[in-house]
Amino acid sequence: MQRPKKHLTCFSYYAILTPTKRFVFRLRFFKYIFIQIQIQYKTSIKVGDDIFLPKKESFRVPLQSISEAQSILGHQDEFLKLFEENFNVGIVLRDDSLEVLGELVDTVQQSARVLEELLNLLRSGHPIGANDVKYAIRLAKEHKTVNLEAKISESIPVFSKRGVIRPKTSGQRRYVAAIKTYDLVFGIGPAGTGKTYLAMAMAVSALKSNQVSRIILTRPAVEAGERLGFLPGDIAAKVDPYLRPLYDALYDMMPPEIMERYMERGVIEVAPLAFMRGRTLNNSFVVLDEAQNSTIEQMKMFLTRLGFDSKAVVTGDITQIDLPSEKMSGLLDVQSVLSEVEGISFIYFQQKMLLDMSWYSR
């Protein structure tokens, strides 16, 4: 009768090893214990040429096609890198899904929600761009509800590389919605709230979508507390310093060659307010900037220039009036005259709506 084989325990196996093999056994045993300790504390560790990762949380986001994966990960994994850098997660492409891997459950779920919103946006017919991904990530990190389809509807398409401009505060969103709805909108508030910039973005967007045939940007030629005297050059050179802020905003919204071509053809016109008298502006988007420095007569003259299929936005800060003390601001007067008129909207910006200007309120 054959005797059954005796199974060796760990210690009995160790006892029969030669000294050299015992040394190798001890190394492997302590390496195993070391790795288990690192995994328990959820940190990765490199031993020799091997990298041992901790146990990771995972979440799968279903895909309908491989083209969705290509769109959502971006060209050369551009969007994938944004996710990995901002959420500290890994994203792995499986057969029919994207698997999000990370050490924290909240981070993994947060990343997965952003991916799902981007996929919903893609499936509704909107192409995904880097700005969309960055915007969704920013909202998620601020613990705000990510509803990209609603946010995209607030986007203002322009000619620049960024593609779109988006309102960032609730006041700005009300402002943009009012411009879309009403033919005459007044934006009143302190500097830095985006009044003029968004008004010009809406004008450029209207021109791009053929809603209007030209843009007219104007402002009073009033000096801010100092006399510059007589400026050299023709009339264009004389008024150019007063209108330079409007040019700066335009250059931010369209390439220089497009802007110059439009200005040569008269599609975009930048002019001082005094040049508006006697004109009728049809099928135009008109922006009056620095309206607090217009007189009552100038404001009345401007408002009567609007013709058929035209839209006007008037912006100003009533705390920065540079008119002589004996003259009343047209922007102050118009609030009491037109505040109850149907079809006209007044949007008031507040200090808390300032963008990246925390020093201003101080």
CSV table of C-alpha atoms in Angstrom, one decimal:
chain,number,residue,atom,x,y,z
A,1,MET,CA,0.0,0.0,0.0
A,2,GLN,CA,1.4,3.4,-1.1
A,3,ARG,CA,1.8,5.9,1.6
A,4,PRO,CA,0.1,9.3,1.0
A,5,LYS,CA,2.4,12.2,0.1
A,6,LYS,CA,3.0,14.6,3.0
A,7,HIS,CA,2.1,18.2,2.2
A,8,LEU,CA,4.7,20.6,3.2
A,9,THR,CA,3.8,23.7,5.3
A,10,CYS,CA,5.4,27.0,4.7
A,11,PHE,CA,7.8,26.4,7.6
A,12,SER,CA,8.6,22.8,6.8
A,13,TYR,CA,9.3,23.9,3.2
A,14,TYR,CA,11.6,26.7,4.5
A,15,ALA,CA,13.4,24.1,6.7
A,16,ILE,CA,14.5,21.9,3.8
A,17,LEU,CA,15.9,24.8,1.7
A,18,THR,CA,19.5,25.4,1.2
A,19,PRO,CA,20.9,28.7,2.7
A,20,THR,CA,20.9,30.4,-0.7
A,21,LYS,CA,17.3,29.5,-1.4
A,22,ARG,CA,16.3,30.6,2.0
A,23,PHE,CA,17.7,34.0,1.3
A,24,VAL,CA,15.7,34.3,-2.0
A,25,PHE,CA,12.6,33.1,-0.2
A,26,ARG,CA,13.0,35.7,2.5
A,27,LEU,CA,13.4,38.5,-0.1
A,28,ARG,CA,10.2,37.4,-2.0
A,29,PHE,CA,8.2,37.0,1.3
A,30,PHE,CA,9.1,40.5,2.5
A,31,LYS,CA,8.5,42.0,-1.0
A,32,TYR,CA,5.0,40.5,-0.9
A,33,ILE,CA,4.3,41.9,2.6
A,34,PHE,CA,5.6,45.3,1.6
A,35,ILE,CA,3.3,45.5,-1.4
A,36,GLN,CA,0.3,44.4,0.6
A,37,ILE,CA,0.9,47.2,3.1
A,38,GLN,CA,1.1,49.8,0.2
A,39,ILE,CA,-2.1,48.5,-1.3
A,40,GLN,CA,-3.8,48.7,2.1
A,41,TYR,CA,-3.0,52.4,2.3
A,42,LYS,CA,-3.9,53.0,-1.3
A,43,THR,CA,-0.6,54.2,-2.6
A,44,SER,CA,1.3,52.9,-5.7
A,45,ILE,CA,4.8,51.5,-5.2
A,46,LYS,CA,7.6,50.6,-7.6
A,47,VAL,CA,9.7,47.6,-6.8
A,48,GLY,CA,12.4,46.9,-9.3
A,49,ASP,CA,10.9,47.2,-12.7
A,50,ASP,CA,7.4,46.4,-11.6
A,51,ILE,CA,4.7,49.0,-10.6
A,52,PHE,CA,2.1,47.8,-8.2
A,53,LEU,CA,-1.1,49.8,-8.1
A,54,PRO,CA,-3.7,49.9,-5.3
A,55,LYS,CA,-7.2,48.6,-5.6
A,56,LYS,CA,-9.1,51.2,-7.7
A,57,GLU,CA,-12.7,52.2,-7.8
A,58,SER,CA,-14.2,51.9,-11.3
A,59,PHE,CA,-17.2,53.1,-13.3
A,60,ARG,CA,-18.2,52.2,-16.8
A,61,VAL,CA,-19.7,54.7,-19.3
A,62,PRO,CA,-21.5,52.9,-22.2
A,63,LEU,CA,-20.6,53.8,-25.8
A,64,GLN,CA,-22.7,53.4,-28.9
A,65,SER,CA,-19.9,53.3,-31.4
A,66,ILE,CA,-16.1,53.6,-31.7
A,67,SER,CA,-16.5,57.1,-33.2
A,68,GLU,CA,-18.0,58.3,-29.9
A,69,ALA,CA,-14.8,57.2,-28.2
A,70,GLN,CA,-12.7,59.0,-30.7
A,71,SER,CA,-14.7,62.2,-30.3
A,72,ILE,CA,-14.9,62.1,-26.5
A,73,LEU,CA,-11.2,61.3,-26.0
A,74,GLY,CA,-10.1,64.0,-28.5
A,75,HIS,CA,-7.4,64.2,-31.2
A,76,GLN,CA,-4.3,62.4,-29.9
A,77,ASP,CA,-6.1,61.9,-26.5
A,78,GLU,CA,-6.2,65.6,-25.9
A,79,PHE,CA,-9.4,65.4,-23.8
A,80,LEU,CA,-8.3,62.3,-22.1
A,81,LYS,CA,-5.3,64.1,-20.7
A,82,LEU,CA,-7.6,66.9,-19.4
A,83,PHE,CA,-9.6,64.3,-17.4
A,84,GLU,CA,-6.5,62.6,-16.0
A,85,GLU,CA,-4.9,65.9,-15.0
A,86,ASN,CA,-8.0,67.4,-13.4
A,87,PHE,CA,-9.6,64.4,-11.7
A,88,ASN,CA,-6.5,62.2,-11.1
A,89,VAL,CA,-8.2,59.3,-12.7
A,90,GLY,CA,-7.4,56.9,-15.5
A,91,ILE,CA,-9.8,56.2,-18.5
A,92,VAL,CA,-9.5,52.9,-20.3
A,93,LEU,CA,-11.3,52.1,-23.6
A,94,ARG,CA,-13.1,48.8,-23.4
A,95,ASP,CA,-15.0,47.0,-26.2
A,96,ASP,CA,-18.3,48.9,-25.7
A,97,SER,CA,-17.6,51.4,-22.9
A,98,LEU,CA,-15.1,53.8,-21.2
A,99,GLU,CA,-13.9,52.6,-17.8
A,100,VAL,CA,-13.0,55.3,-15.3
A,101,LEU,CA,-10.5,54.2,-12.7
A,102,GLY,CA,-9.5,56.1,-9.6
A,103,GLU,CA,-8.7,55.8,-5.9
A,104,LEU,CA,-11.7,57.9,-4.7
A,105,VAL,CA,-15.3,57.0,-5.4
A,106,ASP,CA,-16.5,60.6,-5.6
A,107,THR,CA,-13.8,61.5,-8.1
A,108,VAL,CA,-14.6,58.5,-10.3
A,109,GLN,CA,-18.3,59.2,-10.3
A,110,GLN,CA,-17.7,62.9,-10.9
A,111,SER,CA,-15.6,62.1,-14.0
A,112,ALA,CA,-18.2,59.6,-15.2
A,113,ARG,CA,-21.0,62.2,-15.0
A,114,VAL,CA,-19.0,64.7,-17.0
A,115,LEU,CA,-18.3,62.0,-19.7
A,116,GLU,CA,-22.0,61.1,-19.8
A,117,GLU,CA,-23.0,64.8,-20.3
A,118,LEU,CA,-20.4,65.2,-23.1
A,119,LEU,CA,-21.8,62.0,-24.7
A,120,ASN,CA,-25.3,63.4,-24.5
A,121,LEU,CA,-24.2,66.6,-26.1
A,122,LEU,CA,-22.4,64.7,-28.8
A,123,ARG,CA,-25.5,62.5,-29.5
A,124,SER,CA,-27.7,65.6,-29.8
A,125,GLY,CA,-25.6,66.8,-32.7
A,126,HIS,CA,-23.1,69.2,-31.1
A,127,PRO,CA,-19.4,68.6,-31.9
A,128,ILE,CA,-17.2,68.4,-28.8
A,129,GLY,CA,-14.4,70.9,-28.5
A,130,ALA,CA,-11.7,71.5,-25.9
A,131,ASN,CA,-13.6,74.5,-24.5
A,132,ASP,CA,-16.6,72.3,-23.9
A,133,VAL,CA,-14.5,69.7,-22.0
A,134,LYS,CA,-12.8,72.4,-19.9
A,135,TYR,CA,-16.1,74.1,-19.2
A,136,ALA,CA,-17.7,70.8,-18.1
A,137,ILE,CA,-14.7,69.9,-15.9
A,138,ARG,CA,-14.7,73.4,-14.3
A,139,LEU,CA,-18.4,73.1,-13.4
A,140,ALA,CA,-17.9,69.6,-12.0
A,141,LYS,CA,-15.0,70.7,-9.8
A,142,GLU,CA,-17.1,73.6,-8.5
A,143,HIS,CA,-19.7,71.1,-7.5
A,144,LYS,CA,-22.2,72.6,-9.9
A,145,THR,CA,-24.8,70.6,-11.9
A,146,VAL,CA,-23.4,69.9,-15.3
A,147,ASN,CA,-26.0,70.4,-18.0
A,148,LEU,CA,-24.0,71.1,-21.1
A,149,GLU,CA,-26.9,71.2,-23.5
A,150,ALA,CA,-28.5,74.1,-21.5
A,151,LYS,CA,-25.1,75.8,-21.2
A,152,ILE,CA,-24.4,75.4,-24.9
A,153,SER,CA,-27.7,77.2,-25.8
A,154,GLU,CA,-26.2,80.2,-23.9
A,155,SER,CA,-23.1,80.2,-26.0
A,156,ILE,CA,-22.3,83.2,-28.3
A,157,PRO,CA,-20.6,82.0,-31.5
A,158,VAL,CA,-17.9,84.4,-32.8
A,159,PHE,CA,-15.1,84.3,-35.4
A,160,SER,CA,-12.1,83.8,-33.1
A,161,LYS,CA,-10.3,80.6,-32.4
A,162,ARG,CA,-12.2,80.0,-29.1
A,163,GLY,CA,-15.3,79.6,-31.2
A,164,VAL,CA,-17.8,80.8,-28.6
A,165,ILE,CA,-18.1,83.2,-25.7
A,166,ARG,CA,-20.2,82.1,-22.7
A,167,PRO,CA,-21.8,84.3,-19.9
A,168,LYS,CA,-20.3,83.3,-16.6
A,169,THR,CA,-22.6,84.9,-14.0
A,170,SER,CA,-26.4,84.9,-13.5
A,171,GLY,CA,-26.4,88.6,-14.3
A,172,GLN,CA,-24.6,88.0,-17.6
A,173,ARG,CA,-27.0,85.3,-18.5
A,174,ARG,CA,-30.0,87.6,-17.9
A,175,TYR,CA,-28.2,90.2,-19.9
A,176,VAL,CA,-27.6,87.9,-22.9
A,177,ALA,CA,-31.2,86.6,-22.7
A,178,ALA,CA,-32.5,90.2,-22.8
A,179,ILE,CA,-30.4,91.1,-25.8
A,180,LYS,CA,-31.9,88.0,-27.6
A,181,THR,CA,-35.4,89.0,-26.7
A,182,TYR,CA,-35.6,92.8,-26.8
A,183,ASP,CA,-34.7,95.3,-29.5
A,184,LEU,CA,-33.3,97.9,-27.0
A,185,VAL,CA,-31.4,96.8,-23.9
A,186,PHE,CA,-29.6,99.0,-21.3
A,187,GLY,CA,-26.8,97.3,-19.4
A,188,ILE,CA,-25.9,99.4,-16.3
A,189,GLY,CA,-23.2,98.6,-13.8
A,190,PRO,CA,-19.6,98.9,-12.7
A,191,ALA,CA,-16.6,98.2,-14.8
A,192,GLY,CA,-15.5,94.6,-15.1
A,193,THR,CA,-18.9,93.0,-15.3
A,194,GLY,CA,-18.7,92.3,-19.1
A,195,LYS,CA,-21.4,94.7,-20.3
A,196,THR,CA,-19.6,96.0,-23.4
A,197,TYR,CA,-17.8,92.8,-24.1
A,198,LEU,CA,-20.9,90.6,-24.2
A,199,ALA,CA,-22.8,93.3,-26.2
A,200,MET,CA,-20.1,93.3,-28.8
A,201,ALA,CA,-20.0,89.5,-28.8
A,202,MET,CA,-23.8,89.4,-29.4
A,203,ALA,CA,-23.3,91.9,-32.3
A,204,VAL,CA,-20.6,89.7,-33.9
A,205,SER,CA,-22.7,86.7,-33.4
A,206,ALA,CA,-25.7,88.3,-35.1
A,207,LEU,CA,-23.5,89.3,-38.0
A,208,LYS,CA,-22.0,85.8,-38.3
A,209,SER,CA,-25.5,84.3,-38.4
A,210,ASN,CA,-26.8,86.9,-41.0
A,211,GLN,CA,-29.3,88.3,-38.6
A,212,VAL,CA,-28.0,91.8,-39.4
A,213,SER,CA,-26.0,93.2,-42.3
A,214,ARG,CA,-23.7,95.5,-40.3
A,215,ILE,CA,-22.4,96.4,-36.8
A,216,ILE,CA,-22.1,100.0,-35.6
A,217,LEU,CA,-20.1,100.7,-32.4
A,218,THR,CA,-20.2,104.1,-30.9
A,219,ARG,CA,-19.3,106.0,-27.8
A,220,PRO,CA,-19.1,109.7,-26.7
A,221,ALA,CA,-15.7,111.3,-27.3
A,222,VAL,CA,-15.3,112.6,-23.7
A,223,GLU,CA,-12.0,112.8,-21.9
A,224,ALA,CA,-11.7,111.2,-18.5
A,225,GLY,CA,-10.6,114.0,-16.2
A,226,GLU,CA,-7.8,115.5,-18.4
A,227,ARG,CA,-7.5,117.7,-21.4
A,228,LEU,CA,-5.6,116.2,-24.3
A,229,GLY,CA,-5.7,119.3,-26.4
A,230,PHE,CA,-5.8,119.2,-30.2
A,231,LEU,CA,-4.8,115.8,-31.6
A,232,PRO,CA,-2.8,115.6,-34.9
A,233,GLY,CA,-4.1,113.9,-38.1
A,234,ASP,CA,-7.4,113.7,-39.9
A,235,ILE,CA,-10.8,113.2,-38.2
A,236,ALA,CA,-10.2,109.4,-38.0
A,237,ALA,CA,-6.9,109.8,-36.2
A,238,LYS,CA,-8.4,112.4,-33.9
A,239,VAL,CA,-11.2,110.2,-32.6
A,240,ASP,CA,-9.3,106.9,-32.7
A,241,PRO,CA,-7.9,107.1,-29.1
A,242,TYR,CA,-11.5,107.4,-27.8
A,243,LEU,CA,-12.6,104.4,-29.7
A,244,ARG,CA,-9.6,102.1,-29.1
A,245,PRO,CA,-11.3,100.0,-26.4
A,246,LEU,CA,-13.9,98.9,-29.0
A,247,TYR,CA,-11.2,97.9,-31.4
A,248,ASP,CA,-9.5,95.9,-28.7
A,249,ALA,CA,-12.7,93.9,-28.1
A,250,LEU,CA,-13.3,93.3,-31.8
A,251,TYR,CA,-9.7,91.9,-32.3
A,252,ASP,CA,-10.5,89.4,-29.5
A,253,MET,CA,-13.6,88.2,-31.4
A,254,MET,CA,-12.4,87.9,-35.0
A,255,PRO,CA,-9.1,87.5,-36.8
A,256,PRO,CA,-7.5,90.8,-37.9
A,257,GLU,CA,-7.8,90.1,-41.6
A,258,ILE,CA,-11.6,89.5,-41.3
A,259,MET,CA,-12.1,92.6,-39.2
A,260,GLU,CA,-10.1,94.8,-41.6
A,261,ARG,CA,-12.0,93.5,-44.6
A,262,TYR,CA,-15.3,94.2,-42.9
A,263,MET,CA,-14.3,97.7,-41.9
A,264,GLU,CA,-13.1,98.5,-45.4
A,265,ARG,CA,-16.5,97.4,-46.8
A,266,GLY,CA,-18.4,99.3,-44.1
A,267,VAL,CA,-19.9,96.1,-42.6
A,268,ILE,CA,-18.3,97.1,-39.2
A,269,GLU,CA,-18.2,100.8,-38.3
A,270,VAL,CA,-16.7,102.4,-35.2
A,271,ALA,CA,-17.6,106.0,-34.8
A,272,PRO,CA,-18.0,108.7,-32.2
A,273,LEU,CA,-21.6,109.4,-31.0
A,274,ALA,CA,-21.6,112.9,-32.6
A,275,PHE,CA,-21.4,111.3,-36.0
A,276,MET,CA,-24.8,109.5,-35.5
A,277,ARG,CA,-26.9,112.6,-36.1
A,278,GLY,CA,-29.1,112.5,-39.2
A,279,ARG,CA,-28.6,108.8,-39.9
A,280,THR,CA,-31.2,106.0,-40.0
A,281,LEU,CA,-29.7,102.6,-39.1
A,282,ASN,CA,-31.6,99.7,-40.7
A,283,ASN,CA,-30.8,96.0,-40.3
A,284,SER,CA,-28.0,96.9,-37.9
A,285,PHE,CA,-26.7,95.9,-34.5
A,286,VAL,CA,-25.7,99.1,-32.7
A,287,VAL,CA,-23.8,99.3,-29.4
A,288,LEU,CA,-23.5,102.6,-27.5
A,289,ASP,CA,-20.7,102.3,-25.0
A,290,GLU,CA,-19.8,104.7,-22.1
A,291,ALA,CA,-23.4,106.0,-22.3
A,292,GLN,CA,-23.1,107.7,-18.9
A,293,ASN,CA,-21.0,110.4,-20.8
A,294,SER,CA,-23.8,111.2,-23.3
A,295,THR,CA,-26.0,114.2,-22.6
A,296,ILE,CA,-29.8,114.0,-22.6
A,297,GLU,CA,-29.8,115.5,-26.1
A,298,GLN,CA,-27.3,112.9,-27.4
A,299,MET,CA,-29.2,110.0,-25.9
A,300,LYS,CA,-32.4,111.2,-27.5
A,301,MET,CA,-30.7,111.6,-30.8
A,302,PHE,CA,-29.1,108.1,-30.6
A,303,LEU,CA,-32.4,106.4,-29.7
A,304,THR,CA,-34.2,107.9,-32.7
A,305,ARG,CA,-31.5,106.6,-35.1
A,306,LEU,CA,-32.8,103.0,-35.0
A,307,GLY,CA,-34.6,101.8,-38.1
A,308,PHE,CA,-36.2,98.6,-39.3
A,309,ASP,CA,-34.8,95.2,-38.2
A,310,SER,CA,-32.2,96.9,-35.9
A,311,LYS,CA,-31.2,96.1,-32.4
A,312,ALA,CA,-29.4,98.4,-29.9
A,313,VAL,CA,-27.5,97.8,-26.7
A,314,VAL,CA,-26.6,100.8,-24.4
A,315,THR,CA,-24.0,100.2,-21.7
A,316,GLY,CA,-22.6,102.5,-19.0
A,317,ASP,CA,-21.5,103.0,-15.4
A,318,ILE,CA,-23.4,105.8,-13.7
A,319,THR,CA,-20.7,106.0,-11.0
A,320,GLN,CA,-18.1,107.2,-13.6
A,321,ILE,CA,-19.6,110.2,-15.3
A,322,ASP,CA,-17.0,112.6,-16.9
A,323,LEU,CA,-19.5,115.3,-18.1
A,324,PRO,CA,-19.3,118.8,-16.7
A,325,SER,CA,-21.2,119.2,-13.5
A,326,GLU,CA,-23.8,121.5,-15.2
A,327,LYS,CA,-24.8,118.7,-17.7
A,328,MET,CA,-27.0,115.8,-16.7
A,329,SER,CA,-26.1,112.3,-18.0
A,330,GLY,CA,-28.5,111.0,-20.7
A,331,LEU,CA,-28.2,107.5,-19.1
A,332,LEU,CA,-29.5,108.8,-15.8
A,333,ASP,CA,-32.4,110.5,-17.5
A,334,VAL,CA,-33.4,107.6,-19.7
A,335,GLN,CA,-34.0,105.3,-16.8
A,336,SER,CA,-36.9,107.4,-15.5
A,337,VAL,CA,-38.3,108.1,-19.0
A,338,LEU,CA,-38.2,104.5,-20.5
A,339,SER,CA,-38.2,102.2,-17.5
A,340,GLU,CA,-42.0,101.3,-18.0
A,341,VAL,CA,-41.9,101.2,-21.8
A,342,GLU,CA,-42.8,97.8,-23.2
A,343,GLY,CA,-40.1,96.1,-25.4
A,344,ILE,CA,-37.2,97.8,-23.6
A,345,SER,CA,-35.1,96.0,-20.9
A,346,PHE,CA,-32.9,97.4,-18.2
A,347,ILE,CA,-30.3,95.0,-16.8
A,348,TYR,CA,-28.4,96.2,-13.6
A,349,PHE,CA,-25.1,94.6,-12.7
A,350,GLN,CA,-23.7,94.6,-9.2
A,351,GLN,CA,-20.3,94.6,-7.5
A,352,LYS,CA,-20.6,90.8,-6.8
A,353,MET,CA,-20.8,90.1,-10.5
A,354,LEU,CA,-17.3,91.4,-11.1
A,355,LEU,CA,-15.1,88.9,-13.1
A,356,ASP,CA,-11.6,88.2,-11.7
A,357,MET,CA,-11.5,91.8,-10.2
A,358,SER,CA,-11.6,91.1,-6.5
A,359,TRP,CA,-9.4,94.2,-5.9
A,360,TYR,CA,-12.0,96.4,-7.5
A,361,SER,CA,-14.6,96.0,-4.8
A,362,ARG,CA,-11.9,96.7,-2.2
